[in-house]
PDB file of C-alpha atoms in Angstrom:
ATOM      1  CA  GLU V   1       0.000   0.000   0.000  1.00 54.00           C
ATOM      2  CA  THR V   2       1.525   3.320  -1.076  1.00 68.00           C
ATOM      3  CA  GLY V   3       1.484   6.299   1.228  1.00 90.00           C
ATOM      4  CA  VAL V   4       0.193   9.790   0.617  1.00 96.00           C
ATOM      5  CA  THR V   5       2.088  11.614  -2.112  1.00 96.00           C
ATOM      6  CA  GLN V   6       2.136  15.270  -3.081  1.00 97.00           C
ATOM      7  CA  SER V   7       3.342  17.164  -6.126  1.00 97.00           C
ATOM      8  CA  PRO V   8       5.280  19.202  -6.815  1.00 97.00           C
ATOM      9  CA  THR V   9       7.828  19.104  -4.017  1.00 97.00           C
ATOM     10  CA  HIS V  10       8.777  22.747  -4.408  1.00 97.00           C
ATOM     11  CA  LEU V  11       7.207  25.613  -6.303  1.00 96.00           C
ATOM     12  CA  ILE V  12       8.039  29.276  -6.812  1.00 98.00           C
ATOM     13  CA  LYS V  13       5.347  31.733  -7.889  1.00 98.00           C
ATOM     14  CA  THR V  14       4.944  35.494  -7.961  1.00 98.00           C
ATOM     15  CA  ARG V  15       2.311  37.621  -6.293  1.00 98.00           C
ATOM     16  CA  GLY V  16      -1.041  37.599  -8.056  1.00 98.00           C
ATOM     17  CA  GLN V  17      -0.495  34.256  -9.766  1.00 98.00           C
ATOM     18  CA  GLN V  18      -2.560  31.137  -9.261  1.00 98.00           C
ATOM     19  CA  VAL V  19      -1.276  27.753  -8.122  1.00 98.00           C
ATOM     20  CA  THR V  20      -2.578  24.183  -8.030  1.00 98.00           C
ATOM     21  CA  LEU V  21      -1.113  21.664  -5.622  1.00 98.00           C
ATOM     22  CA  ARG V  22      -1.865  17.974  -5.929  1.00 98.00           C
ATOM     23  CA  CYS V  23      -2.274  15.136  -3.481  1.00 98.00           C
ATOM     24  CA  SER V  24      -2.748  11.429  -3.965  1.00 96.00           C
ATOM     25  CA  SER V  25      -4.424   9.779  -0.993  1.00 94.00           C
ATOM     26  CA  GLN V  26      -4.030   6.221   0.140  1.00 89.00           C
ATOM     27  CA  SER V  27      -6.345   3.921  -1.779  1.00 88.00           C
ATOM     28  CA  GLY V  28      -9.724   3.601  -0.107  1.00 90.00           C
ATOM     29  CA  HIS V  29      -9.382   6.796   1.909  1.00 93.00           C
ATOM     30  CA  ASN V  30     -12.541   8.840   1.485  1.00 93.00           C
ATOM     31  CA  THR V  31     -11.333  11.909   3.343  1.00 94.00           C
ATOM     32  CA  VAL V  32      -8.599  14.401   2.545  1.00 95.00           C
ATOM     33  CA  SER V  33      -7.611  17.419   4.613  1.00 95.00           C
ATOM     34  CA  TRP V  34      -5.296  20.252   3.631  1.00 97.00           C
ATOM     35  CA  TYR V  35      -3.075  22.225   5.985  1.00 97.00           C
ATOM     36  CA  GLN V  36      -0.814  25.249   5.676  1.00 98.00           C
ATOM     37  CA  GLN V  37       2.352  25.267   7.773  1.00 96.00           C
ATOM     38  CA  ALA V  38       4.141  28.599   7.886  1.00 95.00           C
ATOM     39  CA  LEU V  39       7.740  28.735   9.069  1.00 92.00           C
ATOM     40  CA  GLY V  40       8.001  28.115  12.806  1.00 89.00           C
ATOM     41  CA  GLN V  41       4.302  27.350  13.137  1.00 92.00           C
ATOM     42  CA  GLY V  42       2.180  24.260  13.402  1.00 94.00           C
ATOM     43  CA  PRO V  43      -0.018  23.118  10.535  1.00 95.00           C
ATOM     44  CA  GLN V  44      -3.209  25.178  10.159  1.00 96.00           C
ATOM     45  CA  PHE V  45      -6.354  23.494   8.877  1.00 94.00           C
ATOM     46  CA  ILE V  46      -7.518  24.863   5.520  1.00 96.00           C
ATOM     47  CA  PHE V  47     -10.395  22.514   4.677  1.00 95.00           C
ATOM     48  CA  GLN V  48     -11.466  18.912   4.442  1.00 94.00           C
ATOM     49  CA  TYR V  49     -13.175  16.974   1.685  1.00 95.00           C
ATOM     50  CA  TYR V  50     -15.222  13.837   2.259  1.00 94.00           C
ATOM     51  CA  ARG V  51     -16.470  11.844  -0.725  1.00 93.00           C
ATOM     52  CA  GLU V  52     -15.855  14.836  -3.023  1.00 94.00           C
ATOM     53  CA  GLU V  53     -17.789  17.346  -0.893  1.00 94.00           C
ATOM     54  CA  GLU V  54     -16.299  20.028   1.345  1.00 93.00           C
ATOM     55  CA  ASN V  55     -16.732  18.839   4.929  1.00 91.00           C
ATOM     56  CA  GLY V  56     -15.309  21.640   7.033  1.00 90.00           C
ATOM     57  CA  ARG V  57     -13.237  24.754   6.532  1.00 93.00           C
ATOM     58  CA  GLY V  58     -10.746  26.721   8.599  1.00 92.00           C
ATOM     59  CA  ASN V  59     -10.163  30.472   8.648  1.00 93.00           C
ATOM     60  CA  PHE V  60      -8.941  30.815   5.079  1.00 97.00           C
ATOM     61  CA  PRO V  61     -10.377  33.160   2.427  1.00 97.00           C
ATOM     62  CA  PRO V  62     -12.364  31.879  -0.575  1.00 97.00           C
ATOM     63  CA  ARG V  63      -9.329  32.206  -2.867  1.00 98.00           C
ATOM     64  CA  PHE V  64      -8.280  28.903  -1.277  1.00 98.00           C
ATOM     65  CA  SER V  65     -10.384  26.214  -2.913  1.00 97.00           C
ATOM     66  CA  GLY V  66     -10.194  22.499  -3.392  1.00 97.00           C
ATOM     67  CA  LEU V  67     -11.376  19.515  -5.323  1.00 97.00           C
ATOM     68  CA  GLN V  68     -11.462  15.817  -4.533  1.00 96.00           C
ATOM     69  CA  PHE V  69     -11.763  13.222  -7.266  1.00 95.00           C
ATOM     70  CA  PRO V  70     -13.138   9.662  -7.236  1.00 92.00           C
ATOM     71  CA  ASN V  71      -9.669   8.234  -7.894  1.00 89.00           C
ATOM     72  CA  TYR V  72      -8.429   9.355  -4.423  1.00 89.00           C
ATOM     73  CA  SER V  73      -6.590  12.372  -5.797  1.00 94.00           C
ATOM     74  CA  SER V  74      -7.263  15.939  -4.766  1.00 97.00           C
ATOM     75  CA  GLU V  75      -6.185  19.490  -5.490  1.00 98.00           C
ATOM     76  CA  LEU V  76      -5.662  22.670  -3.545  1.00 98.00           C
ATOM     77  CA  ASN V  77      -6.022  25.829  -5.636  1.00 98.00           C
ATOM     78  CA  VAL V  78      -4.919  29.235  -4.470  1.00 98.00           C
ATOM     79  CA  ASN V  79      -5.786  32.318  -6.509  1.00 97.00           C
ATOM     80  CA  ALA V  80      -4.273  35.802  -6.345  1.00 98.00           C
ATOM     81  CA  LEU V  81      -1.207  34.630  -4.433  1.00 98.00           C
ATOM     82  CA  GLU V  82       0.108  36.822  -1.627  1.00 98.00           C
ATOM     83  CA  LEU V  83       3.551  36.841  -0.028  1.00 97.00           C
ATOM     84  CA  ASP V  84       2.063  35.388   3.173  1.00 97.00           C
ATOM     85  CA  ASP V  85       0.933  32.317   1.253  1.00 98.00           C
ATOM     86  CA  SER V  86       4.560  31.144   1.294  1.00 98.00           C
ATOM     87  CA  ALA V  87       4.446  27.977   3.378  1.00 97.00           C
ATOM     88  CA  LEU V  88       4.572  24.201   3.399  1.00 97.00           C
ATOM     89  CA  TYR V  89       1.234  22.768   2.266  1.00 98.00           C
ATOM     90  CA  LEU V  90       0.355  19.371   3.655  1.00 97.00           C
ATOM     91  CA  CYS V  91      -2.419  17.037   2.706  1.00 97.00           C
ATOM     92  CA  ALA V  92      -3.605  14.198   4.898  1.00 96.00           C
ATOM     93  CA  SER V  93      -5.928  11.342   4.067  1.00 95.00           C
ATOM     94  CA  SER V  94      -8.032   9.131   6.300  1.00 93.00           C
ATOM     95  CA  LEU V  95     -10.474   6.306   5.780  1.00 91.00           C
ATOM     96  CA  GLU V  96     -13.447   8.290   6.964  1.00 88.00           C
ATOM     97  CA  ALA V  97     -14.143  11.715   8.446  1.00 84.00           C
ATOM     98  CA  GLY V  98     -14.091  12.234  12.191  1.00 80.00           C
ATOM     99  CA  PRO V  99     -11.342  12.621  14.796  1.00 76.00           C
ATOM    100  CA  LEU V 100     -10.972   8.918  15.558  1.00 80.00           C
ATOM    101  CA  ASN V 101      -9.797   8.235  12.018  1.00 86.00           C
ATOM    102  CA  GLU V 102      -6.025   8.456  11.807  1.00 89.00           C
ATOM    103  CA  GLN V 103      -4.776  11.011   9.312  1.00 92.00           C
ATOM    104  CA  PHE V 104      -1.837  10.033   7.139  1.00 94.00           C
ATOM    105  CA  PHE V 105       0.181  12.994   5.955  1.00 96.00           C
ATOM    106  CA  GLY V 106       2.080  13.507   2.745  1.00 96.00           C
ATOM    107  CA  PRO V 107       5.547  15.111   2.724  1.00 96.00           C
ATOM    108  CA  GLY V 108       4.174  18.478   1.636  1.00 97.00           C
ATOM    109  CA  THR V 109       4.690  21.015  -1.124  1.00 98.00           C
ATOM    110  CA  ARG V 110       6.909  23.984  -0.301  1.00 97.00           C
ATOM    111  CA  LEU V 111       5.420  27.083  -1.954  1.00 98.00           C
ATOM    112  CA  THR V 112       7.438  30.281  -2.198  1.00 98.00           C
ATOM    113  CA  VAL V 113       5.687  33.457  -3.340  1.00 98.00           C
ATOM    114  CA  LEU V 114       7.970  36.274  -4.520  1.00 97.00           C
TER     115      LEU V 114
ATOM    116  CA  ASP B   1      -5.806  33.052  18.680  1.00 67.00           C
ATOM    117  CA  GLN B   2      -3.501  30.151  19.566  1.00 80.00           C
ATOM    118  CA  GLN B   3      -5.812  27.575  21.105  1.00 93.00           C
ATOM    119  CA  VAL B   4      -3.082  24.948  21.430  1.00 96.00           C
ATOM    120  CA  LYS B   5       0.286  26.063  22.752  1.00 95.00           C
ATOM    121  CA  GLN B   6       3.654  24.420  23.056  1.00 97.00           C
ATOM    122  CA  ASN B   7       5.764  26.888  24.976  1.00 93.00           C
ATOM    123  CA  SER B   8       9.090  25.112  24.578  1.00 96.00           C
ATOM    124  CA  PRO B   9      10.394  25.457  21.015  1.00 96.00           C
ATOM    125  CA  SER B  10      13.220  23.036  21.732  1.00 97.00           C
ATOM    126  CA  LEU B  11      14.343  20.411  24.215  1.00 97.00           C
ATOM    127  CA  SER B  12      17.568  18.421  24.529  1.00 98.00           C
ATOM    128  CA  VAL B  13      17.668  15.172  26.478  1.00 98.00           C
ATOM    129  CA  GLN B  14      20.390  12.615  27.111  1.00 98.00           C
ATOM    130  CA  GLU B  15      19.879   9.230  25.515  1.00 98.00           C
ATOM    131  CA  GLY B  16      18.244   6.813  27.941  1.00 98.00           C
ATOM    132  CA  ARG B  17      16.655   9.553  30.047  1.00 98.00           C
ATOM    133  CA  ILE B  18      13.034  10.654  30.055  1.00 98.00           C
ATOM    134  CA  SER B  19      11.795  13.285  27.594  1.00 98.00           C
ATOM    135  CA  ILE B  20       8.770  15.315  28.671  1.00 98.00           C
ATOM    136  CA  LEU B  21       7.013  17.491  26.122  1.00 98.00           C
ATOM    137  CA  ASN B  22       4.267  19.821  27.267  1.00 98.00           C
ATOM    138  CA  CYS B  23       1.174  21.257  25.648  1.00 98.00           C
ATOM    139  CA  ASP B  24      -1.522  23.639  26.903  1.00 97.00           C
ATOM    140  CA  TYR B  25      -4.891  24.399  25.409  1.00 97.00           C
ATOM    141  CA  THR B  26      -7.530  27.041  25.947  1.00 96.00           C
ATOM    142  CA  ASN B  27     -10.654  25.642  24.283  1.00 93.00           C
ATOM    143  CA  SER B  28     -12.604  23.519  26.796  1.00 92.00           C
ATOM    144  CA  MET B  29     -14.593  22.012  23.929  1.00 92.00           C
ATOM    145  CA  PHE B  30     -11.628  19.910  22.838  1.00 93.00           C
ATOM    146  CA  ASP B  31     -12.293  16.290  23.660  1.00 89.00           C
ATOM    147  CA  TYR B  32      -9.601  14.417  21.781  1.00 94.00           C
ATOM    148  CA  PHE B  33      -5.885  15.083  21.781  1.00 96.00           C
ATOM    149  CA  LEU B  34      -3.118  13.722  19.578  1.00 96.00           C
ATOM    150  CA  TRP B  35       0.649  13.836  19.320  1.00 98.00           C
ATOM    151  CA  TYR B  36       2.428  13.805  15.980  1.00 97.00           C
ATOM    152  CA  LYS B  37       6.095  13.400  15.214  1.00 97.00           C
ATOM    153  CA  LYS B  38       7.736  15.023  12.212  1.00 95.00           C
ATOM    154  CA  TYR B  39      11.100  14.299  10.630  1.00 95.00           C
ATOM    155  CA  PRO B  40      12.618  16.754   8.114  1.00 91.00           C
ATOM    156  CA  ALA B  41      11.193  16.452   4.587  1.00 88.00           C
ATOM    157  CA  GLU B  42       8.437  14.141   5.787  1.00 92.00           C
ATOM    158  CA  GLY B  43       4.844  14.723   6.805  1.00 93.00           C
ATOM    159  CA  PRO B  44       3.798  14.409  10.447  1.00 95.00           C
ATOM    160  CA  THR B  45       3.081  10.880  11.609  1.00 95.00           C
ATOM    161  CA  PHE B  46       0.599   9.991  14.316  1.00 95.00           C
ATOM    162  CA  LEU B  47       2.174   8.891  17.571  1.00 97.00           C
ATOM    163  CA  ILE B  48      -0.411   8.567  20.327  1.00 97.00           C
ATOM    164  CA  SER B  49      -3.760  10.015  21.325  1.00 95.00           C
ATOM    165  CA  ILE B  50      -5.981  10.420  24.351  1.00 96.00           C
ATOM    166  CA  SER B  51      -9.665  10.998  24.845  1.00 94.00           C
ATOM    167  CA  SER B  52     -10.814  13.604  27.329  1.00 93.00           C
ATOM    168  CA  ILE B  53     -12.512  10.902  29.407  1.00 94.00           C
ATOM    169  CA  LYS B  54      -9.095   9.470  30.255  1.00 95.00           C
ATOM    170  CA  ASP B  55      -6.134  10.929  32.074  1.00 96.00           C
ATOM    171  CA  LYS B  56      -3.450   8.588  30.762  1.00 97.00           C
ATOM    172  CA  ASN B  57      -2.721   6.530  27.687  1.00 97.00           C
ATOM    173  CA  GLU B  58       0.338   4.393  27.206  1.00 98.00           C
ATOM    174  CA  ASP B  59       1.886   2.833  24.113  1.00 97.00           C
ATOM    175  CA  GLY B  60       5.287   1.264  24.591  1.00 97.00           C
ATOM    176  CA  ARG B  61       7.820   3.958  25.434  1.00 98.00           C
ATOM    177  CA  PHE B  62       5.245   6.720  24.930  1.00 98.00           C
ATOM    178  CA  THR B  63       2.748   7.883  27.538  1.00 98.00           C
ATOM    179  CA  VAL B  64       0.401  10.833  27.264  1.00 98.00           C
ATOM    180  CA  PHE B  65      -1.067  12.441  30.371  1.00 98.00           C
ATOM    181  CA  LEU B  66      -4.089  14.724  30.343  1.00 98.00           C
ATOM    182  CA  ASN B  67      -5.014  17.171  33.103  1.00 97.00           C
ATOM    183  CA  LYS B  68      -8.376  18.595  32.070  1.00 95.00           C
ATOM    184  CA  SER B  69      -8.702  20.991  34.969  1.00 95.00           C
ATOM    185  CA  ALA B  70      -5.376  22.577  34.055  1.00 97.00           C
ATOM    186  CA  LYS B  71      -6.019  22.221  30.297  1.00 96.00           C
ATOM    187  CA  HIS B  72      -2.598  20.625  30.024  1.00 97.00           C
ATOM    188  CA  LEU B  73      -1.220  17.504  28.425  1.00 97.00           C
ATOM    189  CA  SER B  74       2.234  16.034  28.308  1.00 98.00           C
ATOM    190  CA  LEU B  75       4.033  13.369  26.340  1.00 98.00           C
ATOM    191  CA  HIS B  76       6.585  11.232  28.147  1.00 98.00           C
ATOM    192  CA  ILE B  77       9.145   9.227  26.224  1.00 98.00           C
ATOM    193  CA  VAL B  78      11.179   6.761  28.239  1.00 97.00           C
ATOM    194  CA  PRO B  79      13.845   5.740  27.599  1.00 98.00           C
ATOM    195  CA  SER B  80      14.699   8.355  24.960  1.00 98.00           C
ATOM    196  CA  GLN B  81      16.483   7.076  21.869  1.00 97.00           C
ATOM    197  CA  PRO B  82      18.401   8.911  19.115  1.00 96.00           C
ATOM    198  CA  GLY B  83      15.631   8.083  16.626  1.00 96.00           C
ATOM    199  CA  ASP B  84      13.243  10.131  18.752  1.00 98.00           C
ATOM    200  CA  SER B  85      14.960  13.322  17.602  1.00 98.00           C
ATOM    201  CA  ALA B  86      12.229  15.114  15.658  1.00 98.00           C
ATOM    202  CA  VAL B  87       9.677  17.902  15.942  1.00 97.00           C
ATOM    203  CA  TYR B  88       6.669  16.945  18.060  1.00 98.00           C
ATOM    204  CA  PHE B  89       3.275  18.564  17.593  1.00 97.00           C
ATOM    205  CA  CYS B  90       0.324  18.245  19.890  1.00 97.00           C
ATOM    206  CA  ALA B  91      -3.087  18.656  18.312  1.00 96.00           C
ATOM    207  CA  ALA B  92      -6.664  18.805  19.506  1.00 95.00           C
ATOM    208  CA  ILE B  93     -10.096  18.316  18.048  1.00 92.00           C
ATOM    209  CA  TYR B  94     -13.689  18.095  19.224  1.00 87.00           C
ATOM    210  CA  PHE B  95     -16.322  15.754  17.942  1.00 83.00           C
ATOM    211  CA  GLY B  96     -18.556  17.319  15.322  1.00 79.00           C
ATOM    212  CA  ASN B  97     -15.776  19.584  14.091  1.00 79.00           C
ATOM    213  CA  GLU B  98     -13.309  18.306  11.532  1.00 73.00           C
ATOM    214  CA  LYS B  99     -10.691  20.945  12.287  1.00 85.00           C
ATOM    215  CA  LEU B 100      -7.539  19.526  13.843  1.00 90.00           C
ATOM    216  CA  THR B 101      -5.804  22.356  15.737  1.00 94.00           C
ATOM    217  CA  PHE B 102      -2.042  22.031  16.096  1.00 96.00           C
ATOM    218  CA  GLY B 103       0.444  23.584  18.459  1.00 96.00           C
ATOM    219  CA  THR B 104       3.618  25.221  17.177  1.00 96.00           C
ATOM    220  CA  GLY B 105       5.811  22.206  17.862  1.00 97.00           C
ATOM    221  CA  THR B 106       8.786  21.300  20.052  1.00 98.00           C
ATOM    222  CA  ARG B 107      12.058  20.198  18.507  1.00 97.00           C
ATOM    223  CA  LEU B 108      13.412  17.301  20.558  1.00 98.00           C
ATOM    224  CA  THR B 109      17.093  16.441  20.288  1.00 98.00           C
ATOM    225  CA  ILE B 110      18.373  13.264  21.902  1.00 98.00           C
ATOM    226  CA  ILE B 111      22.044  13.506  22.787  1.00 97.00           C
ATOM    227  CA  PRO B 112      23.933  10.196  22.467  1.00 93.00           C
TER     228      PRO B 112
END
């Protein structure tokens, strides 16, 4: 069984651009959550998708959006990039939603906004 | 609004001794707490958890203690091993809310 993978590993964008980050969940995992980890901080919850529907959202503006696909892949899209969006973006998959379901994290995508 | 706090950014412990990592929280609605371990260039991995109805949970060398009245939890690692060197995050969640709230992390270094 393969783990959670993310692509790309690193990415450099400029302010105002748009970016799409990708995540491949473990097979059979119906839930994917996305987190932003700024330097020196803990991961901050962006949103969660369960069976292709948004299932909870943190304090992030609407320019952060996501998609989850039936093949256990998902995307995080960020529009109108700002300098403060520079961070490590982590996705995590779990079998089902709910806190008792262990989340398995990918290695992250490091986004730098210049 | 930091609802989960880890006040020690770093901790160094001699190999074989006990490592104690601390975490405080402010939201009394939290009813499930988790510890994650993170190595460089890898995602966090789940280590151990505790429900708010318990005050202790043990798994091998790892024990988590919860003091609800003080809104404090701690992770004990004994004996500490070099492979335990990593960043440790505590996290909290409450049932009905899918948002896992993390602390800022403590970098643990085990000295051989």
